[in-house]
């Protein structure tokens, strides 16, 4: 395949994925407003998967994203993040990712 065509296609895919992320945030906010758990789950799943795929298209290995999330959660827990103190959300996410 011609290098220029491949580069243009890669740029187009990245731009499309960026719009997908924004679109899924909008769907999530609408689902929260409606109080529809099934729509919230669908929007969150789409948002998370789009984020992973966008990262991959940007040259970031999926495992690197998981490791970065784990490091961020460890830092939040060490800093006494309120979501950890109040609900245990940070350690719950760490446990979930580590079991994959």
GROMACS .gro file of N, CA and C in nm:
model
  300
    1UNK      N    1   0.086  -0.118   0.000
    1UNK     CA    2   0.000   0.000   0.000
    1UNK      C    3   0.090   0.124   0.000
    2UNK      N    4   0.047   0.226  -0.070
    2UNK     CA    5   0.120   0.351  -0.076
    2UNK      C    6   0.133   0.412   0.064
    3UNK      N    7   0.253   0.459   0.100
    3UNK     CA    8   0.277   0.513   0.234
    3UNK      C    9   0.188   0.633   0.263
    4UNK      N   10   0.164   0.718   0.164
    4UNK     CA   11   0.080   0.836   0.185
    4UNK      C   12  -0.064   0.797   0.214
    5UNK      N   13  -0.113   0.695   0.143
    5UNK     CA   14  -0.250   0.647   0.165
    5UNK      C   15  -0.262   0.586   0.304
    6UNK      N   16  -0.161   0.507   0.343
    6UNK     CA   17  -0.163   0.444   0.475
    6UNK      C   18  -0.158   0.550   0.585
    7UNK      N   19  -0.074   0.650   0.571
    7UNK     CA   20  -0.065   0.757   0.670
    7UNK      C   21  -0.198   0.833   0.680
    8UNK      N   22  -0.257   0.863   0.568
    8UNK     CA   23  -0.386   0.934   0.567
    8UNK      C   24  -0.494   0.850   0.635
    9UNK      N   25  -0.493   0.721   0.610
    9UNK     CA   26  -0.592   0.632   0.672
    9UNK      C   27  -0.570   0.625   0.822
   10UNK      N   28  -0.444   0.618   0.865
   10UNK     CA   29  -0.415   0.613   1.009
   10UNK      C   30  -0.460   0.741   1.078
   11UNK      N   31  -0.435   0.855   1.017
   11UNK     CA   32  -0.478   0.983   1.074
   11UNK      C   33  -0.630   0.988   1.080
   12UNK      N   34  -0.696   0.943   0.975
   12UNK     CA   35  -0.843   0.944   0.971
   12UNK      C   36  -0.901   0.855   1.082
   13UNK      N   37  -0.841   0.739   1.104
   13UNK     CA   38  -0.889   0.648   1.209
   13UNK      C   39  -0.871   0.712   1.347
   14UNK      N   40  -0.758   0.777   1.370
   14UNK     CA   41  -0.734   0.842   1.500
   14UNK      C   42  -0.836   0.953   1.522
   15UNK      N   43  -0.861   1.033   1.420
   15UNK     CA   44  -0.960   1.139   1.432
   15UNK      C   45  -1.099   1.083   1.459
   16UNK      N   46  -1.134   0.973   1.392
   16UNK     CA   47  -1.263   0.910   1.412
   16UNK      C   48  -1.275   0.857   1.556
   17UNK      N   49  -1.168   0.795   1.606
   17UNK     CA   50  -1.170   0.743   1.742
   17UNK      C   51  -1.184   0.855   1.845
   18UNK      N   52  -1.122   0.968   1.819
   18UNK     CA   53  -1.138   1.082   1.909
   18UNK      C   54  -1.283   1.127   1.915
   19UNK      N   55  -1.350   1.129   1.801
   19UNK     CA   56  -1.492   1.167   1.802
   19UNK      C   57  -1.576   1.061   1.871
   20UNK      N   58  -1.537   0.936   1.860
   20UNK     CA   59  -1.607   0.828   1.931
   20UNK      C   60  -1.600   0.847   2.082
   21UNK      N   61  -1.484   0.886   2.131
   21UNK     CA   62  -1.467   0.909   2.275
   21UNK      C   63  -1.562   1.020   2.321
   22UNK      N   64  -1.563   1.130   2.247
   22UNK     CA   65  -1.651   1.242   2.282
   22UNK      C   66  -1.797   1.200   2.273
   23UNK      N   67  -1.832   1.125   2.168
   23UNK     CA   68  -1.970   1.079   2.151
   23UNK      C   69  -2.013   0.988   2.266
   24UNK      N   70  -1.924   0.901   2.310
   24UNK     CA   71  -1.959   0.810   2.419
   24UNK      C   72  -1.971   0.882   2.552
   25UNK      N   73  -1.892   0.988   2.572
   25UNK     CA   74  -1.910   1.071   2.693
   25UNK      C   75  -2.049   1.133   2.691
   26UNK      N   76  -2.090   1.182   2.574
   26UNK     CA   77  -2.224   1.240   2.562
   26UNK      C   78  -2.332   1.136   2.590
   27UNK      N   79  -2.313   1.015   2.536
   27UNK     CA   80  -2.410   0.907   2.563
   27UNK      C   81  -2.414   0.872   2.712
   28UNK      N   82  -2.299   0.871   2.775
   28UNK     CA   83  -2.293   0.841   2.918
   28UNK      C   84  -2.368   0.947   2.999
   29UNK      N   85  -2.343   1.072   2.969
   29UNK     CA   86  -2.411   1.180   3.042
   29UNK      C   87  -2.562   1.173   3.023
   30UNK      N   88  -2.605   1.142   2.902
   30UNK     CA   89  -2.749   1.129   2.876
   30UNK      C   90  -2.806   1.009   2.952
   31UNK      N   91  -2.733   0.898   2.954
   31UNK     CA   92  -2.779   0.780   3.026
   31UNK      C   93  -2.790   0.806   3.176
   32UNK      N   94  -2.693   0.882   3.230
   32UNK     CA   95  -2.699   0.918   3.372
   32UNK      C   96  -2.822   1.004   3.398
   33UNK      N   97  -2.846   1.100   3.310
   33UNK     CA   98  -2.962   1.188   3.323
   33UNK      C   99  -3.091   1.106   3.322
   34UNK      N  100  -3.097   1.008   3.232
   34UNK     CA  101  -3.216   0.923   3.221
   34UNK      C  102  -3.226   0.822   3.335
   35UNK      N  103  -3.115   0.794   3.398
   35UNK     CA  104  -3.115   0.693   3.505
   35UNK      C  105  -3.120   0.551   3.453
   36UNK      N  106  -3.077   0.531   3.328
   36UNK     CA  107  -3.081   0.399   3.266
   36UNK      C  108  -2.949   0.326   3.288
   37UNK      N  109  -2.950   0.228   3.376
   37UNK     CA  110  -2.827   0.154   3.405
   37UNK      C  111  -2.775   0.081   3.281
   38UNK      N  112  -2.864   0.023   3.204
   38UNK     CA  113  -2.818  -0.051   3.085
   38UNK      C  114  -2.751   0.044   2.986
   39UNK      N  115  -2.803   0.165   2.970
   39UNK     CA  116  -2.740   0.262   2.880
   39UNK      C  117  -2.610   0.313   2.938
   40UNK      N  118  -2.602   0.326   3.071
   40UNK     CA  119  -2.477   0.367   3.134
   40UNK      C  120  -2.369   0.262   3.111
   41UNK      N  121  -2.404   0.136   3.131
   41UNK     CA  122  -2.308   0.027   3.110
   41UNK      C  123  -2.261   0.026   2.965
   42UNK      N  124  -2.354   0.040   2.872
   42UNK     CA  125  -2.320   0.040   2.730
   42UNK      C  126  -2.227   0.155   2.696
   43UNK      N  127  -2.258   0.275   2.745
   43UNK     CA  128  -2.174   0.392   2.715
   43UNK      C  129  -2.037   0.379   2.779
   44UNK      N  130  -2.032   0.333   2.903
   44UNK     CA  131  -1.901   0.315   2.970
   44UNK      C  132  -1.817   0.210   2.898
   45UNK      N  133  -1.881   0.100   2.858
   45UNK     CA  134  -1.808  -0.005   2.785
   45UNK      C  135  -1.753   0.049   2.654
   46UNK      N  136  -1.833   0.126   2.583
   46UNK     CA  137  -1.788   0.186   2.457
   46UNK      C  138  -1.676   0.287   2.481
   47UNK      N  139  -1.690   0.366   2.585
   47UNK     CA  140  -1.589   0.467   2.617
   47UNK      C  141  -1.455   0.402   2.653
   48UNK      N  142  -1.460   0.302   2.737
   48UNK     CA  143  -1.338   0.234   2.779
   48UNK      C  144  -1.273   0.163   2.661
   49UNK      N  145  -1.352   0.091   2.582
   49UNK     CA  146  -1.294   0.020   2.468
   49UNK      C  147  -1.239   0.118   2.364
   50UNK      N  148  -1.308   0.229   2.341
   50UNK     CA  149  -1.256   0.330   2.248
   50UNK      C  150  -1.125   0.389   2.299
   51UNK      N  151  -1.115   0.410   2.429
   51UNK     CA  152  -0.991   0.460   2.487
   51UNK      C  153  -0.875   0.364   2.466
   52UNK      N  154  -0.900   0.237   2.488
   52UNK     CA  155  -0.795   0.137   2.467
   52UNK      C  156  -0.755   0.131   2.319
   53UNK      N  157  -0.853   0.131   2.231
   53UNK     CA  158  -0.823   0.121   2.088
   53UNK      C  159  -0.752   0.248   2.040
   54UNK      N  160  -0.793   0.365   2.087
   54UNK     CA  161  -0.726   0.489   2.052
   54UNK      C  162  -0.580   0.483   2.098
   55UNK      N  163  -0.558   0.437   2.220
   55UNK     CA  164  -0.422   0.423   2.269
   55UNK      C  165  -0.340   0.331   2.181
   56UNK      N  166  -0.399   0.221   2.141
   56UNK     CA  167  -0.329   0.125   2.054
   56UNK      C  168  -0.294   0.189   1.921
   57UNK      N  169  -0.387   0.262   1.864
   57UNK     CA  170  -0.362   0.331   1.736
   57UNK      C  171  -0.254   0.438   1.752
   58UNK      N  172  -0.237   0.491   1.872
   58UNK     CA  173  -0.132   0.590   1.899
   58UNK      C  174   0.001   0.524   1.934
   59UNK      N  175   0.004   0.390   1.929
   59UNK     CA  176   0.128   0.317   1.953
   59UNK      C  177   0.151   0.276   2.096
   60UNK      N  178   0.048   0.283   2.178
   60UNK     CA  179   0.061   0.246   2.319
   60UNK      C  180   0.009   0.104   2.338
   61UNK      N  181   0.093   0.013   2.382
   61UNK     CA  182   0.047  -0.125   2.403
   61UNK      C  183  -0.063  -0.131   2.509
   62UNK      N  184  -0.159  -0.220   2.490
   62UNK     CA  185  -0.270  -0.234   2.584
   62UNK      C  186  -0.220  -0.263   2.725
   63UNK      N  187  -0.118  -0.346   2.736
   63UNK     CA  188  -0.061  -0.379   2.867
   63UNK      C  189  -0.006  -0.254   2.934
   64UNK      N  190   0.053  -0.163   2.856
   64UNK     CA  191   0.106  -0.038   2.912
   64UNK      C  192  -0.006   0.046   2.971
   65UNK      N  193  -0.121   0.046   2.908
   65UNK     CA  194  -0.235   0.120   2.963
   65UNK      C  195  -0.279   0.060   3.095
   66UNK      N  196  -0.287  -0.073   3.099
   66UNK     CA  197  -0.324  -0.139   3.225
   66UNK      C  198  -0.223  -0.105   3.335
   67UNK      N  199  -0.095  -0.108   3.302
   67UNK     CA  200   0.008  -0.077   3.401
   67UNK      C  201  -0.001   0.069   3.447
   68UNK      N  202  -0.030   0.159   3.354
   68UNK     CA  203  -0.043   0.301   3.389
   68UNK      C  204  -0.164   0.323   3.481
   69UNK      N  205  -0.272   0.251   3.454
   69UNK     CA  206  -0.390   0.261   3.539
   69UNK      C  207  -0.357   0.210   3.679
   70UNK      N  208  -0.286   0.098   3.687
   70UNK     CA  209  -0.249   0.043   3.817
   70UNK      C  210  -0.161   0.141   3.894
   71UNK      N  211  -0.064   0.202   3.827
   71UNK     CA  212   0.023   0.299   3.893
   71UNK      C  213  -0.057   0.419   3.942
   72UNK      N  214  -0.150   0.465   3.862
   72UNK     CA  215  -0.233   0.579   3.900
   72UNK      C  216  -0.318   0.543   4.022
   73UNK      N  217  -0.373   0.422   4.026
   73UNK     CA  218  -0.455   0.381   4.139
   73UNK      C  219  -0.370   0.368   4.266
   74UNK      N  220  -0.249   0.315   4.252
   74UNK     CA  221  -0.159   0.305   4.367
   74UNK      C  222  -0.127   0.442   4.423
   75UNK      N  223  -0.103   0.538   4.334
   75UNK     CA  224  -0.074   0.674   4.378
   75UNK      C  225  -0.195   0.735   4.447
   76UNK      N  226  -0.313   0.717   4.389
   76UNK     CA  227  -0.435   0.770   4.451
   76UNK      C  228  -0.456   0.710   4.591
   77UNK      N  229  -0.434   0.580   4.600
   77UNK     CA  230  -0.453   0.514   4.730
   77UNK      C  231  -0.353   0.566   4.832
   78UNK      N  232  -0.227   0.581   4.787
   78UNK     CA  233  -0.122   0.631   4.877
   78UNK      C  234  -0.149   0.775   4.920
   79UNK      N  235  -0.209   0.853   4.831
   79UNK     CA  236  -0.239   0.993   4.860
   79UNK      C  237  -0.366   1.010   4.943
   80UNK      N  238  -0.434   0.899   4.972
   80UNK     CA  239  -0.557   0.907   5.051
   80UNK      C  240  -0.675   0.964   4.974
   81UNK      N  241  -0.689   0.921   4.850
   81UNK     CA  242  -0.799   0.969   4.764
   81UNK      C  243  -0.934   0.945   4.833
   82UNK      N  244  -1.022   1.042   4.824
   82UNK     CA  245  -1.152   1.031   4.892
   82UNK      C  246  -1.234   0.912   4.846
   83UNK      N  247  -1.228   0.878   4.717
   83UNK     CA  248  -1.304   0.764   4.669
   83UNK      C  249  -1.257   0.634   4.733
   84UNK      N  250  -1.130   0.628   4.768
   84UNK     CA  251  -1.079   0.511   4.840
   84UNK      C  252  -1.124   0.516   4.985
   85UNK      N  253  -1.109   0.630   5.047
   85UNK     CA  254  -1.147   0.644   5.188
   85UNK      C  255  -1.295   0.619   5.210
   86UNK      N  256  -1.377   0.672   5.123
   86UNK     CA  257  -1.522   0.663   5.142
   86UNK      C  258  -1.582   0.531   5.094
   87UNK      N  259  -1.532   0.480   4.979
   87UNK     CA  260  -1.598   0.365   4.917
   87UNK      C  261  -1.507   0.247   4.884
   88UNK      N  262  -1.375   0.265   4.890
   88UNK     CA  263  -1.283   0.158   4.852
   88UNK      C  264  -1.275   0.136   4.701
   89UNK      N  265  -1.313   0.239   4.623
   89UNK     CA  266  -1.317   0.226   4.477
   89UNK      C  267  -1.178   0.203   4.416
   90UNK      N  268  -1.077   0.268   4.469
   90UNK     CA  269  -0.943   0.258   4.412
   90UNK      C  270  -0.889   0.116   4.427
   91UNK      N  271  -0.896   0.061   4.546
   91UNK     CA  272  -0.846  -0.075   4.568
   91UNK      C  273  -0.932  -0.177   4.493
   92UNK      N  274  -1.061  -0.151   4.479
   92UNK     CA  275  -1.148  -0.242   4.402
   92UNK      C  276  -1.104  -0.248   4.256
   93UNK      N  277  -1.071  -0.132   4.199
   93UNK     CA  278  -1.024  -0.129   4.060
   93UNK      C  279  -0.888  -0.196   4.048
   94UNK      N  280  -0.800  -0.171   4.142
   94UNK     CA  281  -0.669  -0.238   4.141
   94UNK      C  282  -0.686  -0.389   4.142
   95UNK      N  283  -0.771  -0.437   4.231
   95UNK     CA  284  -0.795  -0.582   4.241
   95UNK      C  285  -0.852  -0.637   4.111
   96UNK      N  286  -0.947  -0.567   4.053
   96UNK     CA  287  -1.009  -0.611   3.927
   96UNK      C  288  -0.903  -0.623   3.815
   97UNK      N  289  -0.822  -0.520   3.801
   97UNK     CA  290  -0.723  -0.522   3.693
   97UNK      C  291  -0.616  -0.628   3.719
   98UNK      N  292  -0.576  -0.645   3.842
   98UNK     CA  293  -0.472  -0.743   3.872
   98UNK      C  294  -0.519  -0.888   3.850
   99UNK      N  295  -0.649  -0.911   3.853
   99UNK     CA  296  -0.704  -1.047   3.832
   99UNK      C  297  -0.720  -1.083   3.685
  100UNK      N  298  -0.697  -0.990   3.597
  100UNK     CA  299  -0.713  -1.019   3.453
  100UNK      C  300  -0.608  -1.115   3.406
   0.00000   0.00000   0.00000
